[in-house]
XYZ file of C-alpha atoms in Angstrom:
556
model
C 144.551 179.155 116.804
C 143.394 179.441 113.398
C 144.450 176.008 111.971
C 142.929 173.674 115.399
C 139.748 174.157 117.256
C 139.268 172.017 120.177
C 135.888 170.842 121.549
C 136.221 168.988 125.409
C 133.118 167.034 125.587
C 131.282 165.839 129.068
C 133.813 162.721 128.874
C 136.424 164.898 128.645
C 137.844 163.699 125.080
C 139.589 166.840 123.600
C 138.191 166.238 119.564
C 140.934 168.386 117.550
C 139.744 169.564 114.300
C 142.338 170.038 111.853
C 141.142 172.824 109.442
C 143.554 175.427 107.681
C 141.079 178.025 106.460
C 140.986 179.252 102.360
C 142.303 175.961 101.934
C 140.202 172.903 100.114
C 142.768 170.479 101.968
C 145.036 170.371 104.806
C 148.369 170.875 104.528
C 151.226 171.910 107.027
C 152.170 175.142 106.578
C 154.600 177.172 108.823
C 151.463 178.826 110.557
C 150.500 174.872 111.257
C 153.939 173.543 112.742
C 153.902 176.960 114.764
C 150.412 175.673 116.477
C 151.220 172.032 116.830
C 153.214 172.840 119.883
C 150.535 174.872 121.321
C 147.404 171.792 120.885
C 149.947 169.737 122.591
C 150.814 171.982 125.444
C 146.459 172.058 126.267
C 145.911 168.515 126.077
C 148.971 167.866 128.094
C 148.311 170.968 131.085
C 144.357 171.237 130.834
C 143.630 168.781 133.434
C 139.836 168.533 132.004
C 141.331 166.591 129.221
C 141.733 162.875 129.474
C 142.501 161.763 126.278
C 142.545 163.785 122.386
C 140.863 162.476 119.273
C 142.622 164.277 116.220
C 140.969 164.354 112.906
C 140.258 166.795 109.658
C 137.777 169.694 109.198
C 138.085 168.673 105.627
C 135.457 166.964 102.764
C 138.475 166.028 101.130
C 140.885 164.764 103.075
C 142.918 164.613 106.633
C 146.145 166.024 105.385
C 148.067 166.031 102.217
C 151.689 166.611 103.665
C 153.888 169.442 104.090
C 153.713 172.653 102.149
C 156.494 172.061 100.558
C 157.292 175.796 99.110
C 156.717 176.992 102.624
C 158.487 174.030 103.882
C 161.827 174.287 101.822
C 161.642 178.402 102.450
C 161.460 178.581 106.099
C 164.182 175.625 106.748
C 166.940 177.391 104.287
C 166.249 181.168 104.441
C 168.859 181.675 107.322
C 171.695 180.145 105.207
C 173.219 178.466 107.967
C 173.210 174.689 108.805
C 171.874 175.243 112.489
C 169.423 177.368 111.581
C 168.369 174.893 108.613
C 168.590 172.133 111.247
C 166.305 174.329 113.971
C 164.162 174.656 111.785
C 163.512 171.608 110.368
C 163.401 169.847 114.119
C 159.988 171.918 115.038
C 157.747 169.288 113.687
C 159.711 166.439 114.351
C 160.174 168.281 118.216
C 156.239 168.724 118.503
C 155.451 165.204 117.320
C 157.697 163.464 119.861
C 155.948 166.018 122.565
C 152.449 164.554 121.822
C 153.428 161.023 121.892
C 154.644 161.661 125.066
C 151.753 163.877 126.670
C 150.940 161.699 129.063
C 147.531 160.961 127.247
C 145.871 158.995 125.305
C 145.861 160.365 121.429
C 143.678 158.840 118.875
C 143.856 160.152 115.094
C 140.653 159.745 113.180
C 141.580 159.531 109.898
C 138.364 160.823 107.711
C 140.552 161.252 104.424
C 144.058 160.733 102.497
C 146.833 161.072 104.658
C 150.050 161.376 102.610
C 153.743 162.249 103.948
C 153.506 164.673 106.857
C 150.261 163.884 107.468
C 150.494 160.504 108.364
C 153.453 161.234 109.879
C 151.208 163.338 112.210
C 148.597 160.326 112.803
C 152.183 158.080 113.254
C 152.494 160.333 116.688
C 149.564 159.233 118.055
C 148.573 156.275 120.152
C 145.949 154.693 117.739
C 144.887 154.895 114.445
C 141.573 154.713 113.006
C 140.632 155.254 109.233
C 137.143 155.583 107.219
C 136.676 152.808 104.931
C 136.853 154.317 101.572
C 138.258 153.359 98.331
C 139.181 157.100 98.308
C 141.627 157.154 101.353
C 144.710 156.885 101.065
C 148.089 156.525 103.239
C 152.003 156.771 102.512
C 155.004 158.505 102.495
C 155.679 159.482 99.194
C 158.220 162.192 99.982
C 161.108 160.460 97.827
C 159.087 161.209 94.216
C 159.977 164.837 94.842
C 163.411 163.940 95.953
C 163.088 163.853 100.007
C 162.375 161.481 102.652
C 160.116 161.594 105.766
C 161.670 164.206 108.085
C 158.467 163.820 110.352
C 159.504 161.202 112.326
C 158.419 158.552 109.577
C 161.748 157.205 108.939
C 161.701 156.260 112.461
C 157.892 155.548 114.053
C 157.052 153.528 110.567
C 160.420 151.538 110.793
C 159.606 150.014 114.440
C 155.902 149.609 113.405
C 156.318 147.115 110.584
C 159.611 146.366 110.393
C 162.816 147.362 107.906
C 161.759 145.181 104.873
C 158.150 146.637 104.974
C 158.990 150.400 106.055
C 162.398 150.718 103.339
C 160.284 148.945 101.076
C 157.437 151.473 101.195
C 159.561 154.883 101.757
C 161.941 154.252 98.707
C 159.104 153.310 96.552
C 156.919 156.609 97.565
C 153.681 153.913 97.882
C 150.473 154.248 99.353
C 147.784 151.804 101.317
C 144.236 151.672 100.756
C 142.819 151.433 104.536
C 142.210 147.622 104.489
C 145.459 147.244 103.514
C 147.273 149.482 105.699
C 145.577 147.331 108.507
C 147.069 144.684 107.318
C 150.291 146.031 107.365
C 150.315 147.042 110.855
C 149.847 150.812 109.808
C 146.378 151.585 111.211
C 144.795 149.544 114.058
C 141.313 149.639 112.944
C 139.133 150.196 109.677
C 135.194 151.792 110.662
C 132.479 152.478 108.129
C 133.440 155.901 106.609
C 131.754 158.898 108.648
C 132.030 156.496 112.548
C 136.264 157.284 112.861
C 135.466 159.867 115.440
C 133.262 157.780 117.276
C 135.612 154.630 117.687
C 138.486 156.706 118.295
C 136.592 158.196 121.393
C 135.451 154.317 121.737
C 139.342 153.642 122.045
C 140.130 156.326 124.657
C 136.843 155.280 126.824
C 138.279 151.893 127.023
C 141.485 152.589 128.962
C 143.610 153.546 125.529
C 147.383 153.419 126.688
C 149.049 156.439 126.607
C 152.831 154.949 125.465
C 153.758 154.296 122.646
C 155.033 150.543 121.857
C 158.977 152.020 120.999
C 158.884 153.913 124.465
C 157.854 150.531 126.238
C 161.050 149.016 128.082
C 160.443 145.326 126.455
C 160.080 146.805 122.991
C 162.061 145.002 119.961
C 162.474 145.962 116.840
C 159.858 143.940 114.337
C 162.320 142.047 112.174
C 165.135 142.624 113.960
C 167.611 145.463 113.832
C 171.419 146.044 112.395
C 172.986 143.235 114.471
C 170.313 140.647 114.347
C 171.350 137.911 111.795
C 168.011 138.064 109.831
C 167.580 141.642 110.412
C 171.201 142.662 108.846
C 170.323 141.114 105.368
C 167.250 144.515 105.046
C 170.585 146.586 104.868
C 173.063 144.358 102.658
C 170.523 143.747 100.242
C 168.626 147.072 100.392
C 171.666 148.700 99.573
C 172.523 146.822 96.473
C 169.129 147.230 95.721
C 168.821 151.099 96.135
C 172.785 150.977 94.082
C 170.695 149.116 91.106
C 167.490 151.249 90.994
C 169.158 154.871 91.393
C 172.576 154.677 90.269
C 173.742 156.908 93.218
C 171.805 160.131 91.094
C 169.474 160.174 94.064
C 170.702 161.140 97.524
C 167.077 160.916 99.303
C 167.227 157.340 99.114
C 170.690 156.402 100.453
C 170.205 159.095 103.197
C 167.041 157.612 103.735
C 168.506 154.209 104.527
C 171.226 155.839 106.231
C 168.780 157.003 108.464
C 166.806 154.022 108.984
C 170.258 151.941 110.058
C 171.319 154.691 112.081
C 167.889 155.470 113.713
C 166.925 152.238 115.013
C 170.100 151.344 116.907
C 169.044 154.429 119.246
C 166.225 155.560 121.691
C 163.526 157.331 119.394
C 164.775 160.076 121.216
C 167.817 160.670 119.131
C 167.069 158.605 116.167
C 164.447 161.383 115.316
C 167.238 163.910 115.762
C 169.334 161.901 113.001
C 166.617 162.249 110.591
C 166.752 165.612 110.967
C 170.176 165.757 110.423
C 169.891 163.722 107.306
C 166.509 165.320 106.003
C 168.632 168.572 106.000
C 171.221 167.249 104.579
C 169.246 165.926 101.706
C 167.133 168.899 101.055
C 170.148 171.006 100.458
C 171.073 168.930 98.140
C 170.564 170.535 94.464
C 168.706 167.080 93.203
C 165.696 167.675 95.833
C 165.652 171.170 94.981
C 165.362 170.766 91.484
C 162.880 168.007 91.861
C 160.792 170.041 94.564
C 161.201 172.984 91.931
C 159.986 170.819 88.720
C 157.975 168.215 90.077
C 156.011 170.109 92.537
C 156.108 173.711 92.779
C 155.902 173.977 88.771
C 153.579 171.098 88.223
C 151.076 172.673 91.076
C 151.000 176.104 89.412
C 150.611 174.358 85.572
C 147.417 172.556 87.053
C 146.373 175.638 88.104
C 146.712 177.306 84.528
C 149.636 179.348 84.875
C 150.416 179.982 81.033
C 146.285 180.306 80.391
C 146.618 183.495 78.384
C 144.760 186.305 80.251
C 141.180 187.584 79.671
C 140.034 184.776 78.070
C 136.622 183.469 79.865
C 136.807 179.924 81.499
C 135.474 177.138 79.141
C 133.936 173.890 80.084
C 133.887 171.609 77.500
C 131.180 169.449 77.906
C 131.268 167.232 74.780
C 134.457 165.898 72.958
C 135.027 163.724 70.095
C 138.079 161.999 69.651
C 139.015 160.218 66.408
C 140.754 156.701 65.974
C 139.960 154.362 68.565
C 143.296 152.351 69.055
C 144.920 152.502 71.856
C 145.975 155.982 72.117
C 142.318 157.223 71.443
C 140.594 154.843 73.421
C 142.986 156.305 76.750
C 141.823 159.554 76.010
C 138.157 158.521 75.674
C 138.351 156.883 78.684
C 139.988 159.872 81.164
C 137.370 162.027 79.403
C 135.143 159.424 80.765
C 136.107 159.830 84.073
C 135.772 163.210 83.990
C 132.240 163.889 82.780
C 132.489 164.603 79.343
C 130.501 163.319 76.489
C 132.614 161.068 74.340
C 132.158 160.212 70.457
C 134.955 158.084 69.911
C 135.249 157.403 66.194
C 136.969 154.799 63.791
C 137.164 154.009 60.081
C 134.777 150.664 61.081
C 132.400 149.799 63.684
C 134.230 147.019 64.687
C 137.465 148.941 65.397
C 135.414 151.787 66.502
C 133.849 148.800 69.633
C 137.655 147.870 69.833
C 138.518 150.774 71.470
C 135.057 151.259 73.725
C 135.814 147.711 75.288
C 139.440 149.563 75.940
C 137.480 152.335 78.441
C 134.990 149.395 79.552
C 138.031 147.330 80.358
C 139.480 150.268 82.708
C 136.166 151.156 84.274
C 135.827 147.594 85.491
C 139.249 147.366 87.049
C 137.648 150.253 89.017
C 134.413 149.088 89.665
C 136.128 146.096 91.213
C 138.232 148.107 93.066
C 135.434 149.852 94.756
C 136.569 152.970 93.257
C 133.217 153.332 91.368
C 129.466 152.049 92.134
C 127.812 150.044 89.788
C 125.541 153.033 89.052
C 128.044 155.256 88.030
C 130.214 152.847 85.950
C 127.206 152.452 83.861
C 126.630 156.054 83.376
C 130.262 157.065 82.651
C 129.866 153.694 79.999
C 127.194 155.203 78.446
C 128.750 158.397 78.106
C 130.905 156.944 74.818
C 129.504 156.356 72.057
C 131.644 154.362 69.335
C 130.901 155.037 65.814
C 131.987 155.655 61.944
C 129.323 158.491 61.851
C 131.004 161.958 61.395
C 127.559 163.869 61.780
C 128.028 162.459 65.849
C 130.567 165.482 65.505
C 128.356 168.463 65.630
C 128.250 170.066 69.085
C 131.353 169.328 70.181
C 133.662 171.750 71.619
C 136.833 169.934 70.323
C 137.937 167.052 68.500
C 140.996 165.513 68.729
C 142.696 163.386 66.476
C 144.391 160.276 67.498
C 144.690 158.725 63.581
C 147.942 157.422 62.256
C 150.716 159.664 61.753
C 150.239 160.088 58.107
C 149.946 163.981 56.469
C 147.483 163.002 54.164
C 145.370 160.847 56.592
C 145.380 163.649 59.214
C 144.268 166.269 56.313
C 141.393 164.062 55.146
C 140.178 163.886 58.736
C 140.767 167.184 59.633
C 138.762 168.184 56.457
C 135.903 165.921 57.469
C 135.617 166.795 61.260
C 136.015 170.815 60.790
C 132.841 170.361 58.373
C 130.787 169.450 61.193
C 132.226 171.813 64.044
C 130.502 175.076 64.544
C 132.473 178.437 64.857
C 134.703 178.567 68.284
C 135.426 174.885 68.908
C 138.746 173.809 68.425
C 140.269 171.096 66.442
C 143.151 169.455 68.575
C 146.074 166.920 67.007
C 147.716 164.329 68.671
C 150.831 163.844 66.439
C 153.886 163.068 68.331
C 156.341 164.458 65.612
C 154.518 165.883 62.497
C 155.315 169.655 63.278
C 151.372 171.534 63.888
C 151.491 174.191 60.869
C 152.097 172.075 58.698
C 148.952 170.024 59.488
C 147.300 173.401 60.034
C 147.430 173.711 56.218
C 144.289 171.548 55.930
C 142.315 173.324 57.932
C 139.917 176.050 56.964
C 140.578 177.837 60.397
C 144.100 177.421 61.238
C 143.397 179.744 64.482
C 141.324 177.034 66.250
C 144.134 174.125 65.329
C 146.176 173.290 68.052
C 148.500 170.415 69.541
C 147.465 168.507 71.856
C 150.028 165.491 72.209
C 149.060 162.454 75.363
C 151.178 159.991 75.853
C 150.672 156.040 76.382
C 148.914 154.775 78.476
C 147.066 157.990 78.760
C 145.391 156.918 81.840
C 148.584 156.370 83.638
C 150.781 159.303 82.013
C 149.860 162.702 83.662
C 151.527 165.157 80.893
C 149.750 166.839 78.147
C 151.734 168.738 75.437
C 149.926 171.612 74.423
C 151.674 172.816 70.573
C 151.037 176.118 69.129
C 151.225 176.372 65.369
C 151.776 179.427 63.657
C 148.384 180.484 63.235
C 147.158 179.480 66.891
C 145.418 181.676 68.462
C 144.864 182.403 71.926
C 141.455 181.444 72.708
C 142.372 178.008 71.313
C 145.077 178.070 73.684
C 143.008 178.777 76.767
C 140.089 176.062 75.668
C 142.411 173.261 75.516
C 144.400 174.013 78.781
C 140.581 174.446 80.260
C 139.788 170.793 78.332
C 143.541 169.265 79.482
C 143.153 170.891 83.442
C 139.167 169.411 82.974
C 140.810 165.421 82.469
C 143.354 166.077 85.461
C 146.413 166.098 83.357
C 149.124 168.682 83.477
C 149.624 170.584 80.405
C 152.925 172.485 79.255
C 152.577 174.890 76.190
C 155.451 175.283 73.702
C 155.718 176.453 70.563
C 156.474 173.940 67.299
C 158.719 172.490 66.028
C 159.804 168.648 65.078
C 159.226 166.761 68.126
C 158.249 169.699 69.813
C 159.590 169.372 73.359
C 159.370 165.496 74.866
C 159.994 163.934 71.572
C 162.839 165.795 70.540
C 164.781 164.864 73.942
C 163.611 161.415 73.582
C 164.749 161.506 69.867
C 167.910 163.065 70.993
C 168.425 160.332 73.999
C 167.924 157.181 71.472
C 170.279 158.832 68.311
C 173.221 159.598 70.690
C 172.812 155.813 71.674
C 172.233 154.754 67.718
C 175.563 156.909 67.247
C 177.809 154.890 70.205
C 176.063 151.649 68.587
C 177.335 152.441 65.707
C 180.942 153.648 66.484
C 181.472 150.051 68.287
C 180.175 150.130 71.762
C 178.897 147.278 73.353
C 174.986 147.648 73.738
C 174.701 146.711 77.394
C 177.496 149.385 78.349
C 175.619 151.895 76.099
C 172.292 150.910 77.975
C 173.743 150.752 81.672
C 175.334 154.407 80.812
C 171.791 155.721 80.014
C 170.307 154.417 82.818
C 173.098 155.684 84.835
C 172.050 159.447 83.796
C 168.950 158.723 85.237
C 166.849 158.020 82.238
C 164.662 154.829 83.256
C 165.455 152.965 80.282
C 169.067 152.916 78.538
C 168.447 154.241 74.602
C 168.850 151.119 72.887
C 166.281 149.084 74.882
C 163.925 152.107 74.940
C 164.471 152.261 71.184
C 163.133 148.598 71.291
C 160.497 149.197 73.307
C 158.814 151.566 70.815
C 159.631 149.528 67.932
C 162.512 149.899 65.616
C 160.613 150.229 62.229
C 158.683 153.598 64.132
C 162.136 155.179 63.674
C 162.264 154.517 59.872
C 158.530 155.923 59.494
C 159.315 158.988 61.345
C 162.539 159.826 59.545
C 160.956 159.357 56.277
């Protein structure tokens, strides 16, 4: 096999290494499914095994989920439903198989485990995760449109209950090990780099073999379709799922469908009716355009698909950003976190300290988190520097301006900044509609003047517009998808124009509800139509949010 190697030590615990070679984290990929059927078939015949710990080859994680590309390709290339439906019963056919080996199974979970692959540590018998503020578990399948087809819908349902399970599944959410204890998700939490050894603990002290749903006594946690408490999960989940997706999302009713259907059955056939349904939905053309956009597009943008060619790799290693409000300070802070030098720089000191205690704020929500030691929160403090000096400038590799959007406020700072830049580094604006040639005209090198447009909060908001002016040229281009890639964000490039791409829609989206306003419609239907598109705000409200007199600035 090239994706499992299996070691039998002299207590005759199988330990099943989950590696997919050329590969910097496990995923399951057709070759994967195809050799799940075959660890199970050794653990279950080779009579020198008495129990299986599973667990990752991996630095950086157990499993990430399916392969979703690979996924989607295999389960529709034949066209027809049963060969869809074949297809996408493999895993969920080789998951019920090791849960019912005969054998004790452990998973030693060393790293994230998200959709299929906690699905995959949901088939075994016990569960034991590193303590680390890096790991984490879910089933976030429904951001990309889905739901779990690995048996999650099912195995997570009679775990923790309907409330807990739905609750999780339609929300895509993940638990940070302690807390997935606490849920009922994982049965034990071990000092990070030990999950082997107290999996193998497990299986040397008589670990049982059955799973708690194949037990004759078992009953469902909360209670099922026909219990009087258990009935409300499904009157008010569906109301609820009605409100929050407007019917534009099939994943989540099929989900529930699922779930009510699933758990009125032996696990036998309830895992056959989320296959039915997880088919169903991934024909659908809303999870294929979401898998499409959201995934398959998104992975090959962080990988610098539109980089222009033959440009060498940059690594920006100092960036100054100027005007520390709130917009500036987010981008001083993800630049932070991601080991560049920050001069963050404001018309006074005090605003300029304003926007510092902004990043210090953030980095102590993670230091208390334990997502950061106390050593390196101080170092990635100390990395920004908040000032009014200018000369700070020199040696940067870009600046980007986060100043208020005013032509001649943006030409005076341009002006001052490009004096202190040496040849090659590029001079990024963060304008949200003031078109990029146009502000290119104060520049004394309009081929190093580029867009480069966050959005609020910038530590929660993952895209980056990337705007070319008229005089951009292409090494600019390449730096600032090298600096954007560099923060973790995903970039798209497009070309100017007025609200270049987001803020022309979102311009669009709010006039067309000014325009109904105006004509005599009733707000809240104007507002409950927008949402009903999808948008997660109706364009009046959202118009509100961003404050009317904003508008009026912009226009002018």
């Amino acid at each position: 096999m090239e994706n499992f190697k299996i070691d039998v030590d002299a207590d005759g615990i199988a330990l099943i290494t989950f590696d997919v070679p050329g590969r910097s984290m496990n995923t399951l990929t057709s070759g994967v499914m195809a050799e799940i059927p075959q660890v199970v078939e050794r653990i279950k015949t080779d009579d020198a095994i008495k129990g299986a710990v599973l667990t990752s080859g991996k630095a950086s994680g157990f499993c990430a989920g399916a392969d979703l590309g690979d996924m989607a390709g295999g389960m529709l290339a034949g066209g027809s439903l049963q060969e869809a439906y074949d297809a996408g019963w493999k895993l969920n056919g080789a998951l019920r198989a090791l849960e019912t080996c005969g054998k004790p199974v452990a998973a030693a979970i060393n790293g994230l485990a998200l959709g299929g692959g906690l699905e995959l540590t949901l088939a075994c018998h016990y569960r034991v995760v590193g303590d680390s503020a890096k790991i984490q578990l879910g089933l976030p399948e429904i951001k990309v449109g889905l739901f779990p087809g690995g048996g999650g819908t099912q195995r997570l349902t009679r775990l923790i209950g309907v409330q807990a399970a739905m609750t999780a599944m339609t929300a895509g959410s993940s638990w940070r090990p302690n807390d997935a204890k606490g849920a009922g998700v994982v049965h034990e939490v071990v000092a990070a780099g030990t999950e082997v050894e107290a999996a193998k603990a497990w299986i040397k002290g008589g670990g049982k073999a059955v799973q708690p749903w194949d037990d004759k006594g078992f009953k469902q946690p909360g209670g099922g379709p026909y219990h009087p408490v258990g009935i409300q999960n499904f009157l008010v989940g569906n109301a609820m799922i009605r409100k929050q997706t407007y019917g534009n999302y099939p994943a989540a009713t099929n989900l529930m469908k699922a779930v009510y259907e699933g758990i009125q059955v032996p696990m036998d056939a309830a895992l056959r009716i989320e296959t039915r349904y997880f088919i169903k939905t991934l024909m659908t053309p809303q999870a294929q355009a979401m898998i499409r956009s959201l995934f398959l597009s998104k992975q090959e943008l962080d990988k610098g698909a539109v980089r222009p060619a033959g440009i060498p790799q940059s690594d920006p290693k100092k960036v100054t950003v100027i005007g520390a409000g709130m917009m500036g300070a987010g981008i001083a802070y993800v630049q932070a976190l991601a080991g560049i030098e920050t001069i963050l720089i404001d018309r006074s000191q005090e605003d300029a300290d304003k926007g510092k205690a902004h990043v210090e704020a953030l980095l102590k929500k993670r230091l208390s988190r334990g997502q950061l030691t106390q050593e390196k929160y101080d170092a990635l403090l100390a990395s920004v520097t908040a000032t009014t000096d200018y000369d700070l400038i020199k040696g940067s590799d870009l600046v980007i301006e986060a100043v208020f959007e005013n032509r001649e406020i943006k030409a005076d700072v341009t002006k001052r900044a490009e004096a202190q830049l040496e040849g090659g580094a590029v001079f990024g604006s963060n304008t949200s509609t003031l078109p990029i040639t146009g502000l290119a005209e104060a520049s004394v090198r309009p081929e190093d003047f580029i867009g480069i447009h966050f959005f609020s909060p910038v530590d929660k908001m993952m895209l980056v517009e990337i705007i070319l002016g008229e005089k951009t040229g292409e090494a600019a281009i390449a730096k600032s998808l090298d600096y954007v890639m560099k923060i973790k964000k995903t970039p798209i490039v497009v070309n100017d124009g007025r609200g270049f791409y987001t803020s022309r829609c979102f311009g669009t989206y709010v006039a067309e509800g000014l325009a109904m306003l105006e004509e005599g419609y009733a707000p809240a239907l104007i507002d409950n139509l927008g949402r009903a598109t999808g948008m997660p705000r109706g364009p009046l409200e959202m118009h509100d949010d961003v404050a009317l007199d904003l508008s009026v600035k912009i226009a002018k």
